Amino acid sequence: MIERKLIGPFKQLLTMNNLPVNGPLNDNEIEVFEKAGILTEGGCIAEVGLFDTLAEEAKKNNCSIEEINSCTVAMPGFIDPHTHICWAGNRANDYSMRLEGKTYPDIAKSGGGIISTVEKTRNANADELAFLTADRAKRMLNDGVTTIEVKSGYGLTGSEEIKILQAIKKAGNFVQADLIPTCLAAHIKPYDFEGSNSAYLNFIVNDLLPEIYEKGLANRVDIYCDEMAFKPKEALDFLMKAKDMGFELTIHADQFTIGGSEVAAKVGAVSADHLEVSGIREIKLLAAGSVVPVALPASSVGLGTKFAPARKLLNAGASLAIGSDWNPGTAPMGDLLICAAILGVFEKLTNAETLAAITFRAAAALDLKDRGIIKKGNIADFIAFELNDYREILYNQGKIKPNIVWKNGIPVK
Ligand SMILES: [Zn+2]
């Protein structure tokens, strides 16, 4: 028999239901239930309502009740739509050099940069990588992140990229959070690949993606589109081919040079991520289509550069999700709530906009339709903070973490 369980009462329950995926949001648009309960059934949400009413029903039907401290604020589990948490080693030395004012080429020349992570990741076996990835994912789950996108991209050969995607899959067995894998073999042309950028991209399309598809290791493909990685034209051709093979698309766009967001709009990518240098033209392009812009404020904090124009994107009618971009080089923070709170204060985002960006709008950035909103039929991923008012979540700037995290209706913290 499928287990039914009532959880509550919550002082406030933010469902994030009935809100648009695009455009600005005001706090008074958020649906807030007082003294609420959530009835779960087989890992999904069966009903949301007044706790006392649901409890009466529950007692009649012999359904179990998980009573919690009534001074809590509940909301959907956080969703991180952009991470690179499958890596080995660390880049503390790069970070120190950046603090001393050294440039990226200086750092790369001294043996740092992405290549140092690629080498350490290649030297680790799949089990070690799975362990490291699961460890980071556990930390995120503990912070309330119940769904985590994870990119490959530190292998950069066929077998190494497969190893990384297998490690991500394996890590999923060690942590209750859902890990959503993305192939980012097109992170950068590896230093040891003999041939042009397009030859490398052709190799990915012809040799690697068919194997990934066949083995079911990822259904999303990403490319780093920038002057120093892959040019817009190269990214466009590559993504079109990946799309024809049945992959969903995402792109690292407009981080240092523009061009990527236009590619995202042309190929119908699910999301375009970074956008630090997006201008009016790029903002209009993103607002006109269905691409979800993903801001990565921890990368701006890591590099000391400006933030994506989140306010302008929303005002133009675009959506906005926020990802942690957790990676060893540019975004070592790895804390979605803190970086979202920071972006909110600099870009003047309302509570509603920032919380939407790490719940249902982040789900849209991953094309996941069963989460990010507490409503009947969705999976029962939600979190509770020991706070009296939901606005205290961002007021505390990410310092206060949820004290209970439910994944598929089961408390995992
Ligand atoms: Zn990234």
Short mmCIF file of C-alpha atoms in Angstrom, two decimals, residues 144-321:
data_model
loop_
_atom_site.label_atom_id
_atom_site.label_comp_id
_atom_site.label_asym_id
_atom_site.label_seq_id
_atom_site.Cartn_x
_atom_site.Cartn_y
_atom_site.Cartn_z
CA GLY A 144 17.97 22.69 1.22
CA VAL A 145 18.93 22.02 -2.41
CA THR A 146 16.93 18.94 -3.41
CA THR A 147 17.68 18.99 -7.15
CA ILE A 148 21.20 19.67 -8.47
CA GLU A 149 22.31 19.96 -12.07
CA VAL A 150 25.87 18.63 -12.52
CA LYS A 151 28.02 19.19 -15.60
CA SER A 152 30.86 17.10 -16.93
CA GLY A 153 33.63 19.07 -18.63
CA TYR A 154 36.86 18.40 -16.74
CA GLY A 155 37.68 15.24 -18.71
CA LEU A 156 37.75 16.58 -22.28
CA THR A 157 38.46 13.26 -23.97
CA GLY A 158 35.84 10.69 -24.92
CA SER A 159 36.67 8.19 -22.21
CA GLU A 160 37.25 10.84 -19.53
CA GLU A 161 33.93 12.57 -20.20
CA ILE A 162 32.15 9.20 -20.05
CA LYS A 163 33.97 8.45 -16.77
CA ILE A 164 32.75 11.74 -15.30
CA LEU A 165 29.13 11.22 -16.38
CA GLN A 166 29.27 7.71 -14.93
CA ALA A 167 30.67 9.15 -11.71
CA ILE A 168 27.78 11.65 -11.56
CA LYS A 169 25.31 8.80 -12.03
CA LYS A 170 27.03 6.79 -9.31
CA ALA A 171 27.09 9.78 -6.95
CA GLY A 172 23.30 9.86 -7.30
CA ASN A 173 23.20 6.53 -5.44
CA PHE A 174 24.97 8.04 -2.41
CA VAL A 175 22.88 11.17 -1.92
CA GLN A 176 19.12 11.65 -1.76
CA ALA A 177 19.17 14.82 -3.88
CA ASP A 178 18.35 14.35 -7.57
CA LEU A 179 21.43 14.91 -9.73
CA ILE A 180 20.66 16.09 -13.28
CA PRO A 181 23.67 15.37 -15.54
CA THR A 182 24.72 17.61 -18.44
CA CYS A 183 27.46 16.91 -20.98
CA LEU A 184 29.86 19.85 -21.12
CA ALA A 185 32.59 18.17 -23.14
CA ALA A 186 32.55 21.46 -25.10
CA HIS A 187 33.93 23.34 -22.09
CA ILE A 188 37.12 24.30 -23.90
CA LYS A 189 39.23 22.66 -26.59
CA PRO A 190 41.66 20.55 -24.58
CA TYR A 191 45.33 21.47 -24.73
CA ASP A 192 46.21 17.96 -25.89
CA PHE A 193 43.69 17.77 -28.75
CA GLU A 194 45.41 18.06 -32.09
CA GLY A 195 43.09 19.96 -34.41
CA SER A 196 40.82 22.96 -34.66
CA ASN A 197 37.88 23.93 -32.46
CA SER A 198 35.45 22.59 -35.04
CA ALA A 199 37.37 19.32 -35.29
CA TYR A 200 37.00 18.92 -31.53
CA LEU A 201 33.29 19.74 -31.66
CA ASN A 202 32.83 17.27 -34.53
CA PHE A 203 34.53 14.63 -32.44
CA ILE A 204 32.02 15.28 -29.63
CA VAL A 205 29.06 15.12 -32.00
CA ASN A 206 30.21 12.06 -33.93
CA ASP A 207 31.91 9.97 -31.27
CA LEU A 208 30.91 11.07 -27.79
CA LEU A 209 27.25 12.13 -27.91
CA PRO A 210 26.00 8.91 -29.53
CA GLU A 211 27.63 6.92 -26.71
CA ILE A 212 26.19 9.21 -24.04
CA TYR A 213 22.76 8.92 -25.62
CA GLU A 214 22.97 5.16 -25.92
CA LYS A 215 24.13 4.70 -22.33
CA GLY A 216 21.56 7.18 -21.01
CA LEU A 217 24.25 9.21 -19.22
CA ALA A 218 22.76 12.66 -19.95
CA ASN A 219 19.98 14.20 -22.00
CA ARG A 220 21.34 17.75 -21.83
CA VAL A 221 24.24 19.26 -23.79
CA ASP A 222 26.07 22.46 -22.91
CA ILE A 223 28.82 24.49 -24.59
CA TYR A 224 30.98 27.34 -23.35
CA CYS A 225 30.47 30.10 -25.90
CA ASP A 226 33.04 32.86 -25.46
CA GLU A 227 35.93 34.45 -27.27
CA MET A 228 38.45 32.23 -25.44
CA ALA A 229 36.39 29.02 -25.71
CA PHE A 230 34.02 28.45 -28.66
CA LYS A 231 32.81 31.18 -31.02
CA PRO A 232 29.06 31.78 -31.52
CA LYS A 233 29.09 30.26 -35.01
CA GLU A 234 30.83 27.12 -33.70
CA ALA A 235 28.41 26.90 -30.79
CA LEU A 236 25.41 27.31 -33.08
CA ASP A 237 26.46 24.49 -35.42
CA PHE A 238 27.32 22.24 -32.49
CA LEU A 239 24.06 22.81 -30.63
CA MET A 240 21.95 22.33 -33.78
CA LYS A 241 23.55 18.93 -34.26
CA ALA A 242 23.03 17.98 -30.61
CA LYS A 243 19.40 19.07 -30.90
CA ASP A 244 18.91 16.85 -33.95
CA MET A 245 20.21 13.94 -31.89
CA GLY A 246 17.49 14.54 -29.31
CA PHE A 247 19.40 16.42 -26.61
CA GLU A 248 18.07 19.37 -24.65
CA LEU A 249 20.33 22.39 -24.91
CA THR A 250 21.90 24.88 -22.57
CA ILE A 251 24.78 27.28 -23.07
CA HIS A 252 27.40 29.26 -21.15
CA ALA A 253 26.59 32.62 -22.69
CA ASP A 254 27.76 36.25 -22.50
CA GLN A 255 30.16 35.77 -19.58
CA PHE A 256 33.04 37.84 -20.98
CA THR A 257 31.94 38.44 -24.60
CA ILE A 258 28.47 38.55 -26.14
CA GLY A 259 27.10 36.14 -28.74
CA GLY A 260 26.00 33.17 -26.68
CA SER A 261 22.52 34.40 -25.79
CA GLU A 262 21.76 34.99 -29.47
CA VAL A 263 22.81 31.39 -30.15
CA ALA A 264 20.53 30.24 -27.30
CA ALA A 265 17.57 32.07 -28.83
CA LYS A 266 18.32 30.70 -32.32
CA VAL A 267 18.61 27.05 -31.29
CA GLY A 268 15.77 27.13 -28.75
CA ALA A 269 17.99 26.33 -25.77
CA VAL A 270 16.19 25.62 -22.49
CA SER A 271 18.48 28.05 -20.68
CA ALA A 272 21.28 30.56 -21.26
CA ASP A 273 23.59 30.87 -18.29
CA HIS A 274 25.99 33.61 -17.02
CA LEU A 275 24.94 36.75 -19.01
CA GLU A 276 27.23 39.12 -17.11
CA VAL A 277 27.93 41.20 -20.23
CA SER A 278 24.48 40.92 -21.86
CA GLY A 279 23.34 44.29 -23.18
CA ILE A 280 19.96 45.65 -24.26
CA ARG A 281 19.96 43.64 -27.47
CA GLU A 282 20.70 40.36 -25.69
CA ILE A 283 18.11 41.10 -23.01
CA LYS A 284 15.46 41.70 -25.68
CA LEU A 285 16.37 38.47 -27.46
CA LEU A 286 16.08 36.47 -24.25
CA ALA A 287 12.80 38.13 -23.27
CA ALA A 288 11.28 37.44 -26.68
CA GLY A 289 11.79 33.67 -26.60
CA SER A 290 11.35 30.86 -24.13
CA VAL A 291 15.00 30.59 -23.05
CA VAL A 292 15.35 30.83 -19.25
CA PRO A 293 18.21 33.20 -18.33
CA VAL A 294 20.28 31.81 -15.45
CA ALA A 295 22.35 34.24 -13.38
CA LEU A 296 25.44 32.87 -11.61
CA PRO A 297 26.27 35.46 -8.94
CA ALA A 298 28.82 33.28 -7.13
CA SER A 299 30.97 33.43 -10.24
CA SER A 300 30.83 37.26 -10.18
CA VAL A 301 31.77 37.13 -6.48
CA GLY A 302 34.57 34.65 -7.21
CA LEU A 303 36.03 36.80 -9.98
CA GLY A 304 35.15 40.22 -8.60
CA THR A 305 33.19 41.09 -11.75
CA LYS A 306 29.74 42.54 -12.34
CA PHE A 307 26.49 40.62 -11.99
CA ALA A 308 24.13 39.52 -14.75
CA PRO A 309 21.49 42.23 -15.43
CA ALA A 310 18.80 40.33 -13.53
CA ARG A 311 16.56 43.35 -12.90
CA LYS A 312 16.62 44.40 -16.55
CA LEU A 313 15.91 40.85 -17.72
CA LEU A 314 12.83 40.60 -15.52
CA ASN A 315 11.62 44.08 -16.44
CA ALA A 316 11.96 43.17 -20.11
CA GLY A 317 9.68 40.19 -19.50
CA ALA A 318 12.26 37.40 -19.35
CA SER A 319 12.37 34.69 -16.72
CA LEU A 320 15.22 34.47 -14.21
CA ALA A 321 16.77 31.48 -12.48
#
